[in-house]
Amino acid sequence: MSHNTFGHLFRVTTWGESHGPAIGCVVDGCPPMIPLTEADIQPWLDQRKPGGSRFVTQRKESDTARILSGVFDDGDGPVTTGTPISIMIENEDQRSKDYGEIARAYRPGHADYAYQAKYGVRDHRGGGRSSARETASRVAAGAVARKVLGEGVWIRAGVVQIGAHRIAPDQVDFDAVSGNPLFAASAEVVPAWEAYLDGIRKAGSSVGAVVALEVTGVPAGWGAPIYGKLDSELASALMSINAAKGVEIGAGFDSAGLTGEENADEMRLDLNNQPVFLSNKAGGVLGGISTGQPVTARVAFKPTSSILTMRQTVTRDGEETDLRTKGRHDPCVALRAVPVVEAMAACVLADAFLRHRAQVG
Amino acid sequence: MSHNTFGHLFRVTTWGESHGPAIGCVVDGCPPMIPLTEADIQPWLDQRKPGGSRFVTQRKESDTARILSGVFDDGDGPVTTGTPISIMIENEDQRSKDYGEIARAYRPGHADYAYQAKYGVRDHRGGGRSSARETASRVAAGAVARKVLGEGVWIRAGVVQIGAHRIAPDQVDFDAVSGNPLFAASAEVVPAWEAYLDGIRKAGSSVGAVVALEVTGVPAGWGAPIYGKLDSELASALMSINAAKGVEIGAGFDSAGLTGEENADEMRLDLNNQPVFLSNKAGGVLGGISTGQPVTARVAFKPTSSILTMRQTVTRDGEETDLRTKGRHDPCVALRAVPVVEAMAACVLADAFLRHRAQVG
Amino acid sequence: MSHNTFGHLFRVTTWGESHGPAIGCVVDGCPPMIPLTEADIQPWLDQRKPGGSRFVTQRKESDTARILSGVFDDGDGPVTTGTPISIMIENEDQRSKDYGEIARAYRPGHADYAYQAKYGVRDHRGGGRSSARETASRVAAGAVARKVLGEGVWIRAGVVQIGAHRIAPDQVDFDAVSGNPLFAASAEVVPAWEAYLDGIRKAGSSVGAVVALEVTGVPAGWGAPIYGKLDSELASALMSINAAKGVEIGAGFDSAGLTGEENADEMRLDLNNQPVFLSNKAGGVLGGISTGQPVTARVAFKPTSSILTMRQTVTRDGEETDLRTKGRHDPCVALRAVPVVEAMAACVLADAFLRHRAQVG
Amino acid sequence: MSHNTFGHLFRVTTWGESHGPAIGCVVDGCPPMIPLTEADIQPWLDQRKPGGSRFVTQRKESDTARILSGVFDDGDGPVTTGTPISIMIENEDQRSKDYGEIARAYRPGHADYAYQAKYGVRDHRGGGRSSARETASRVAAGAVARKVLGEGVWIRAGVVQIGAHRIAPDQVDFDAVSGNPLFAASAEVVPAWEAYLDGIRKAGSSVGAVVALEVTGVPAGWGAPIYGKLDSELASALMSINAAKGVEIGAGFDSAGLTGEENADEMRLDLNNQPVFLSNKAGGVLGGISTGQPVTARVAFKPTSSILTMRQTVTRDGEETDLRTKGRHDPCVALRAVPVVEAMAACVLADAFLRHRAQVG
């Protein structure tokens, strides 16, 4: 894995800055003969794109994906050819504005200081490379990964906590996610959450959240010990999403409070004499290998760092100053992370599928 | 990263099964001219080795590391030569016993079923490759990584939760860890925890735990966007440890409950006019790059799956059965994970150091 | 290294087909703060671009490189930021023509059959991904690599054999290369070679060639045993160029005919008491590590497979047929490979430089 | 690929020095359920081991391979388990001798100076890591690779040129190789070659050679464009062998002298209506992908650098001196490279097989 590439066999390289001419990705290692057009990608990008509701940034981007390579129509419709799939998304709303202040001052909670400390230079326009805009490329790649996995693997995510408001585990309903602008995994919570988030938004503040992930249809046997464990790679992929601060698999941090009796998922045979588990504390992964149960994970996101409240900071010239971050921002960055979480899971699983097929046939 | 290798430039490959003749690792990419002998490795192995107290497995292993390559003494004492360092640890206590039952039946919570489903075969003796015994190799590699990092980087970990017993964040004292057999990060909790864990142990049960990690001395600038983020790589490395079910950086899952004002670590200048942060919710990482603050993380471990209580399971021959896992086991596998957490952090950081030096000089 | 990516730290991913909308590359791992604009790239592309003389394909392409990311101007001119540099070259002359015949029949000597056998589908338009057009991306990446290496490393290549016509080793003059349309490393041979190649061209035939490479200014110590040897990586990179069939380093195949006495490059001290070699049979590499002498290599290229002469072949439908490959072709594909050889060497060396800096500081 | 590891899915990491306690390799990514014991490895090591004839070094090594992990016998004999296979070979004849001279002086033609320049230290005992002894690990790994490939893929190599003595291409007979101590690919040349090499040996000199490789049974479709080409990876692997200075595929450097008509391998249908080629100038690879024809390559080796003739050199202390390299050496290092060439080809092909299966199924 290099810095801007992830995956072993299904490999995704992304490029581009928030306010450059375009962003994009190159998906390498995709199997051939998979039908693929821009129409397979666009719906997922539309989920993530800005401007969709008052709860997300008002930046205007159509996020139109264009496939530049790797697909060929030999008469039966476009299919992948096994060669790299280059996807480009042009930036349309690089609003011209005065970046003078944030060019100098480090926005607290942002990557500004860290980039400057590392590279001695940073593209400060909208966060440059560290902008969440980069995640559009991931969503595009994830759309390709879904095609590799096929319809048997069903990947769903939704917000299960926002600030102090939580959806109880037994109330999580992924079917509700697409029906509300908060990506909430429960229809019931939406009115209260909207009111809460409106308050946050109007205050120029922001709030953190937790996104839950569930993948069904993963057969037993994917993933690989010891340093290619499925849960390890999910953790890496999900933690790489902007603002992610924690990842847990299955019972996660709650496992620490359990006894061995409570934690061990017992097994029985189903009507077809196939092994089944009677619970899923493991989150579908044991020893880094999928068990056939749903793969479940949760990702914690910190609040959007860009807030209107004045905060103390310093400048690259070594002066103390106070800064409020004006401009267009998401009051809860985790909302638009939901399709990104799904996309990253899709890419990790497509990669695990190909690697399993390689080793075991 | 391949399945049994991790790291980009400081690369560790481990091999070996619980009850084979030996286990070991090959550390590649180590800088040359670093003094290194087995005495630099052994103390860390001694921390992890079994048999040290009644709270860990009674397997008898000296865990003696032997360096087979990559070090040369040209008169001034042994130093690394820049070539691969092969380290071997012989298995001494492959106690001969009847594996008949667990050769057939899948132990709930263990990797048995997943390995069998993936490979069609598994070394069932003591868990084979999936045994926590593999982590001794990681500890050996971590000892080399510490030498690469030098004394300025200080890596410490300790148990901060065991079952329902927690150490409050402001009570965490890493200095206490080496002074008690529970690796607890507080001297005060030890008597109560010992009593609690004795109960667990005598009941033939087990319990989960949380290990906290703190690394000081990491300069600003290590790590790399986007898919080589320092926190992403820590998450991958820590989640790859046996029984790990969750990883969080800085405020972690608590971030979800914070507002932007609470979460953003404000900055000021110190007496030397250097930027300082007034808090560390970020856990020392922003945009995937170290900020110069302590790197902090927490890892959740599930309870040891091997318990004496009878559990329902199935056999590889497709029969239902009940199983209790006899033998030598840790009542809380997380205790001995403390040196492993430190070792994985050391390896990730040594790798980040070399990669930073490569790109930025 | 994945399929469409090469390099470890200075990593190049290329994408695009001969007759798709565009081709391009993503260069990852480039150090920051290096001045870089399209003007640094274009001159190298101009060397390789088609239509420059009657000895190369008459396809009309301006081969205009556009940098889409990874460069930022903070007031002192555009510099690299350490983030991925995406470079796109639009295809302008995807001449619409009847591909019916080569869509069905495999062109002898081309990759048509192999791609079809592997993938079950191929983009037959102009060779698709296997077209030498892909090498424009390499040349663009090579231009970035040259900036990383700086002016102290001087990379030159030229044609030293075309068909049966050879330039004697002691007559090779790389200064002559830019002054003639044949990229010949000797001004004297040009008239005879032009006449010879005109004959080949008019006959609708083609011919093979050998390109020599010489890199000066590489310090001692770059490269790494055992599987990252500098000569091994050069061999891989050069052999990956379209139509390459052989690579040799230093004395190469002639080494087989030498005695140990003839082959060993003896050493003495120069006026500054620095070690010097009295000959360079090794081609600047010993044990896979640079010695400080010029790095020398030679690459053999087969004749262009597209010829007007009718050849026997089969179709994907399992019929025998005869085929002549009409269209625009280079009578000697190796001529335009000269800038590609240089570019690949630049990329390999930039990568070796960064890796050496990582490990040794 | 890191420095001491090669391969993508079938990955080999080697370690160890000439005069350390042992050498070895870790083979990762091997498919499970392949019968494997030390008896599958030893015969190949026996081919390469020293002391077998007067034409190779008289060092006494049994080169006994010991499998330490990755294989398990569950009742039907030992099979691979899909986990890393660690193989160790102990060094038995680290003859204690005075290394004083070569510890100080750089042996011309050896890697001594390059290692010292790179690392600032080198294990000078017998060449340390740069010794050809390392290739025993490759041969062991190659034995595993052969098991992965199965008996359908037949890998053979032999010496076809030694000094000025060549075997004409149409006289090459790989069946003859195992019947003579020179690994010559022709029984007829053996008496003359033995006399020639005896002369070289008695003069304390050495000579170069060319080894030819032929692999039959590789199906069409293995290998991958663009930077994972089968010929590119073979070139890398073969050039990484000690003393290799050139690699060519198929017609190789002779391609430069051919016309397009001569070079293009025409196609017809065989009796089963399957495509066949009427010649094999391509060496079984087109566009980096196997064609189903035999994969053919040739590797040039320089003469052994260790000779008894006095040569000029310098010391690490900056003094000029003259040096003759006493001790046990091969008069023609290429002879024992024959099994190494085969082993590297086996590893590259096993890796290509797994990668093909991953992407295409």
Coordinates of N, CA and C in Angstrom, one line a residue, chain C residues 194-315:
Chain C
E194 N 19.3 6.4 -42.6 CA 18.1 6.9 -43.2 C 17.8 6.2 -44.5
A195 N 18.8 6.0 -45.3 CA 18.5 5.3 -46.5 C 18.0 3.9 -46.3
Y196 N 18.6 3.2 -45.3 CA 18.2 1.9 -45.0 C 16.8 1.8 -44.5
L197 N 16.5 2.8 -43.6 CA 15.1 2.8 -43.0 C 14.1 3.2 -44.0
D198 N 14.5 4.1 -44.9 CA 13.6 4.5 -46.0 C 13.2 3.2 -46.8
G199 N 14.1 2.4 -47.0 CA 13.8 1.2 -47.8 C 12.9 0.3 -47.0
I200 N 13.1 0.1 -45.7 CA 12.2 -0.7 -44.9 C 10.8 -0.1 -44.9
R201 N 10.8 1.2 -44.7 CA 9.5 1.9 -44.7 C 8.7 1.8 -46.0
K202 N 9.4 2.0 -47.1 CA 8.7 1.9 -48.4 C 8.2 0.5 -48.7
A203 N 9.0 -0.5 -48.1 CA 8.6 -1.9 -48.4 C 7.4 -2.3 -47.4
G204 N 7.0 -1.4 -46.6 CA 5.9 -1.7 -45.6 C 6.4 -2.7 -44.6
S205 N 7.7 -2.8 -44.4 CA 8.3 -3.7 -43.5 C 8.7 -2.9 -42.2
S206 N 9.5 -3.6 -41.4 CA 10.0 -2.9 -40.1 C 11.2 -3.6 -39.7
V207 N 11.9 -3.1 -38.7 CA 13.2 -3.7 -38.3 C 13.4 -3.4 -36.8
G208 N 14.2 -4.3 -36.2 CA 14.5 -4.1 -34.8 C 15.6 -3.2 -34.5
A209 N 16.0 -3.0 -33.3 CA 17.1 -2.1 -32.9 C 17.5 -2.3 -31.5
V210 N 18.6 -1.7 -31.2 CA 19.1 -1.7 -29.8 C 19.3 -0.3 -29.3
V211 N 18.9 0.0 -28.2 CA 19.0 1.3 -27.5 C 20.0 1.2 -26.4
A212 N 21.0 2.1 -26.4 CA 21.9 2.1 -25.2 C 21.6 3.3 -24.3
L213 N 21.9 3.0 -23.0 CA 21.5 4.0 -22.0 C 22.8 4.2 -21.1
E214 N 23.0 5.5 -20.8 CA 24.1 5.8 -19.9 C 23.6 6.9 -18.9
V215 N 23.8 6.6 -17.6 CA 23.5 7.6 -16.6 C 24.7 7.9 -15.8
T216 N 25.0 9.2 -15.8 CA 26.2 9.6 -15.0 C 25.7 10.4 -13.8
G217 N 26.5 10.5 -12.8 CA 26.1 11.3 -11.6 C 25.4 10.5 -10.5
V218 N 25.2 9.2 -10.7 CA 24.6 8.4 -9.7 C 25.6 8.1 -8.6
P219 N 25.4 8.5 -7.4 CA 26.4 8.3 -6.4 C 26.5 6.8 -6.0
A220 N 27.6 6.4 -5.4 CA 27.7 5.0 -4.9 C 26.7 4.8 -3.8
G221 N 26.0 3.7 -3.8 CA 25.2 3.3 -2.7 C 23.7 3.2 -3.0
W222 N 23.2 3.6 -4.2 CA 21.8 3.4 -4.5 C 21.5 2.0 -4.9
G223 N 20.3 1.6 -4.7 CA 19.9 0.2 -5.0 C 20.0 -0.6 -3.7
A224 N 19.4 -1.8 -3.8 CA 19.4 -2.6 -2.6 C 19.3 -4.1 -2.9
P225 N 20.2 -4.8 -2.2 CA 20.0 -6.3 -2.3 C 18.7 -6.7 -1.6
I226 N 18.2 -7.8 -1.9 CA 18.6 -8.8 -2.9 C 17.6 -8.7 -4.1
Y227 N 16.4 -8.4 -3.8 CA 15.4 -8.4 -4.8 C 15.0 -7.0 -5.2
G228 N 15.7 -6.0 -4.7 CA 15.5 -4.7 -5.1 C 16.8 -4.1 -5.7
K229 N 17.6 -5.0 -6.3 CA 18.8 -4.6 -6.9 C 18.6 -3.6 -8.0
L230 N 19.5 -2.6 -8.1 CA 19.3 -1.6 -9.1 C 19.3 -2.1 -10.5
D231 N 20.1 -3.1 -10.8 CA 20.1 -3.7 -12.1 C 18.9 -4.5 -12.4
S232 N 18.4 -5.2 -11.3 CA 17.2 -6.0 -11.4 C 16.0 -5.1 -11.7
E233 N 15.9 -3.9 -11.0 CA 14.8 -3.0 -11.2 C 14.9 -2.3 -12.6
L234 N 16.1 -2.0 -13.0 CA 16.3 -1.5 -14.4 C 15.8 -2.5 -15.4
A235 N 16.2 -3.8 -15.2 CA 15.8 -4.8 -16.2 C 14.3 -4.9 -16.2
S236 N 13.6 -4.9 -15.1 CA 12.2 -5.0 -15.1 C 11.6 -3.8 -15.8
A237 N 12.1 -2.6 -15.5 CA 11.5 -1.4 -16.0 C 11.7 -1.3 -17.5
L238 N 12.9 -1.7 -18.0 CA 13.2 -1.5 -19.4 C 12.5 -2.6 -20.2
M239 N 12.4 -3.8 -19.6 CA 11.8 -4.9 -20.3 C 10.3 -4.7 -20.4
S240 N 9.7 -3.8 -19.6 CA 8.3 -3.5 -19.6 C 7.9 -2.6 -20.8
I241 N 8.9 -2.0 -21.4 CA 8.7 -1.1 -22.6 C 8.2 -2.0 -23.8
N242 N 7.2 -1.5 -24.4 CA 6.7 -2.2 -25.6 C 7.8 -2.7 -26.5
A243 N 7.7 -3.9 -26.9 CA 8.6 -4.5 -27.9 C 10.0 -4.8 -27.4
A244 N 10.3 -4.5 -26.1 CA 11.6 -4.9 -25.6 C 11.7 -6.4 -25.5
K245 N 12.9 -7.0 -25.8 CA 13.1 -8.4 -25.8 C 14.4 -8.8 -25.0
G246 N 15.2 -7.8 -24.6 CA 16.4 -8.1 -23.9 C 16.9 -6.9 -23.2
V247 N 17.6 -7.1 -22.1 CA 18.2 -6.0 -21.3 C 19.5 -6.5 -20.9
E248 N 20.6 -5.7 -21.0 CA 21.8 -6.1 -20.4 C 22.4 -4.9 -19.7
I249 N 23.2 -5.2 -18.7 CA 23.9 -4.1 -17.9 C 25.4 -4.2 -18.1
G250 N 26.0 -3.1 -18.3 CA 27.5 -3.1 -18.4 C 27.9 -4.0 -19.6
A251 N 28.8 -4.9 -19.4 CA 29.3 -5.7 -20.5 C 28.2 -6.7 -20.9
G252 N 27.2 -7.0 -20.1 CA 26.0 -7.7 -20.5 C 26.4 -9.1 -21.0
F253 N 25.8 -9.5 -22.2 CA 26.0 -10.8 -22.7 C 27.5 -11.0 -23.1
D254 N 28.2 -10.0 -23.3 CA 29.6 -10.2 -23.6 C 30.4 -10.7 -22.4
S255 N 29.8 -10.5 -21.2 CA 30.5 -11.0 -20.0 C 30.7 -12.5 -20.0
A256 N 29.8 -13.1 -20.7 CA 29.9 -14.6 -20.8 C 31.2 -15.1 -21.5
G257 N 31.7 -14.2 -22.3 CA 32.9 -14.6 -23.0 C 34.2 -14.1 -22.4
L258 N 34.1 -13.5 -21.2 CA 35.3 -12.9 -20.6 C 35.8 -13.8 -19.5
T259 N 37.1 -13.6 -19.2 CA 37.7 -14.3 -18.0 C 37.6 -13.3 -16.8
G260 N 37.8 -13.9 -15.6 CA 37.7 -13.1 -14.4 C 38.7 -11.9 -14.5
E261 N 39.8 -12.2 -15.0 CA 40.8 -11.1 -15.1 C 40.3 -9.9 -16.0
E262 N 39.7 -10.3 -17.1 CA 39.2 -9.3 -18.0 C 38.0 -8.5 -17.4
N263 N 37.2 -9.2 -16.6 CA 36.0 -8.7 -16.2 C 36.0 -7.8 -15.0
A264 N 36.9 -8.1 -14.1 CA 37.0 -7.4 -12.8 C 37.5 -6.0 -13.0
D265 N 36.7 -5.0 -12.6 CA 37.0 -3.6 -12.7 C 38.0 -3.3 -11.6
E266 N 39.2 -3.1 -11.9 CA 40.2 -2.8 -10.8 C 40.0 -1.4 -10.3
M267 N 40.5 -1.2 -9.1 CA 40.3 0.1 -8.4 C 41.7 0.8 -8.1
R268 N 41.6 2.1 -8.1 CA 42.8 2.9 -7.6 C 42.2 4.1 -6.9
L269 N 43.0 4.9 -6.4 CA 42.6 6.2 -5.8 C 42.8 7.3 -6.7
D270 N 41.9 8.3 -6.7 CA 42.1 9.4 -7.6 C 42.9 10.5 -6.9
L271 N 43.0 11.7 -7.5 CA 43.8 12.7 -6.9 C 43.3 13.2 -5.6
N272 N 42.0 13.0 -5.3 CA 41.4 13.3 -4.1 C 41.3 12.2 -3.1
N273 N 42.1 11.1 -3.4 CA 42.1 9.9 -2.6 C 40.7 9.2 -2.5
Q274 N 39.9 9.5 -3.5 CA 38.7 8.7 -3.6 C 38.8 7.5 -4.5
P275 N 38.1 6.4 -4.2 CA 38.2 5.2 -5.0 C 37.7 5.5 -6.4
V276 N 38.4 5.0 -7.4 CA 38.0 5.1 -8.8 C 38.2 3.7 -9.4
F277 N 37.4 3.4 -10.4 CA 37.5 2.2 -11.1 C 38.2 2.4 -12.4
L278 N 39.1 1.4 -12.8 CA 39.8 1.6 -14.0 C 39.1 1.1 -15.3
S279 N 38.0 0.5 -15.1 CA 37.1 0.1 -16.2 C 35.7 0.0 -15.7
N280 N 34.7 -0.3 -16.5 CA 33.3 -0.3 -16.1 C 32.6 -1.5 -16.7
K281 N 33.2 -2.7 -16.6 CA 32.5 -3.8 -17.1 C 31.2 -4.0 -16.4
A282 N 31.2 -3.6 -15.1 CA 30.0 -3.8 -14.3 C 28.8 -3.0 -14.6
G283 N 29.1 -1.9 -15.4 CA 28.0 -1.0 -15.8 C 27.5 -0.3 -14.6
G284 N 28.4 0.0 -13.7 CA 28.0 0.9 -12.6 C 27.2 0.3 -11.4
V285 N 27.1 -1.0 -11.5 CA 26.3 -1.7 -10.4 C 27.1 -3.0 -10.0
L286 N 27.3 -3.1 -8.7 CA 27.9 -4.3 -8.1 C 27.0 -4.8 -7.0
G287 N 26.6 -6.1 -6.9 CA 25.8 -6.6 -5.9 C 24.4 -5.8 -5.8
G288 N 24.1 -5.2 -7.0 CA 22.8 -4.6 -7.0 C 22.8 -3.1 -6.6
I289 N 24.0 -2.6 -6.2 CA 24.2 -1.3 -5.6 C 25.1 -0.5 -6.5
S290 N 24.8 0.8 -6.7 CA 25.6 1.6 -7.6 C 26.9 1.8 -7.0
T291 N 27.9 2.0 -7.9 CA 29.3 2.1 -7.5 C 29.8 3.5 -7.7
G292 N 29.0 4.4 -8.3 CA 29.5 5.7 -8.6 C 29.9 5.9 -10.0
Q293 N 30.2 4.7 -10.7 CA 30.5 4.8 -12.1 C 29.2 5.0 -12.9
P294 N 29.3 5.4 -14.2 CA 28.1 5.5 -15.0 C 27.3 4.2 -15.0
V295 N 26.1 4.3 -14.9 CA 25.2 3.1 -15.0 C 24.9 3.0 -16.5
T296 N 25.3 1.8 -17.0 CA 25.1 1.6 -18.5 C 24.2 0.4 -18.7
A297 N 23.4 0.5 -19.7 CA 22.5 -0.7 -20.1 C 22.2 -0.6 -21.6
R298 N 21.7 -1.7 -22.1 CA 21.3 -1.8 -23.5 C 20.0 -2.5 -23.5
V299 N 19.1 -2.1 -24.4 CA 17.8 -2.7 -24.5 C 17.6 -3.1 -26.0
A300 N 17.2 -4.4 -26.2 CA 16.9 -4.8 -27.6 C 15.4 -4.7 -27.8
F301 N 15.1 -4.2 -29.0 CA 13.7 -4.1 -29.4 C 13.4 -4.9 -30.6
K302 N 12.3 -5.6 -30.6 CA 11.9 -6.3 -31.8 C 11.4 -5.4 -32.9
P303 N 11.3 -5.8 -34.1 CA 10.7 -5.0 -35.1 C 9.2 -4.7 -34.8
T304 N 8.7 -3.6 -35.3 CA 7.3 -3.3 -35.2 C 6.5 -4.5 -35.8
S305 N 5.5 -4.9 -35.1 CA 4.8 -6.1 -35.6 C 3.8 -5.7 -36.7
S306 N 3.4 -4.5 -36.8 CA 2.5 -4.0 -37.8 C 3.2 -3.8 -39.1
I307 N 3.0 -4.7 -40.1 CA 3.7 -4.6 -41.4 C 2.6 -4.8 -42.5
L308 N 3.0 -4.3 -43.7 CA 2.0 -4.4 -44.8 C 2.0 -5.8 -45.5
T309 N 3.1 -6.5 -45.2 CA 3.2 -7.9 -45.8 C 2.0 -8.8 -45.2
M310 N 1.4 -9.5 -46.0 CA 0.4 -10.4 -45.6 C 1.0 -11.5 -44.7
R311 N 0.4 -11.8 -43.6 CA 0.8 -12.8 -42.7 C -0.3 -13.8 -42.3
Q312 N 0.0 -15.0 -42.1 CA -1.0 -16.0 -41.7 C -1.4 -15.8 -40.2
T313 N -2.7 -15.9 -40.0 CA -3.2 -15.8 -38.6 C -4.5 -16.5 -38.5
V314 N -5.1 -16.3 -37.3 CA -6.4 -16.9 -37.0 C -7.3 -15.8 -36.4
T315 N -8.6 -16.1 -36.4 CA -9.5 -15.2 -35.8 C -10.0 -15.7 -34.5

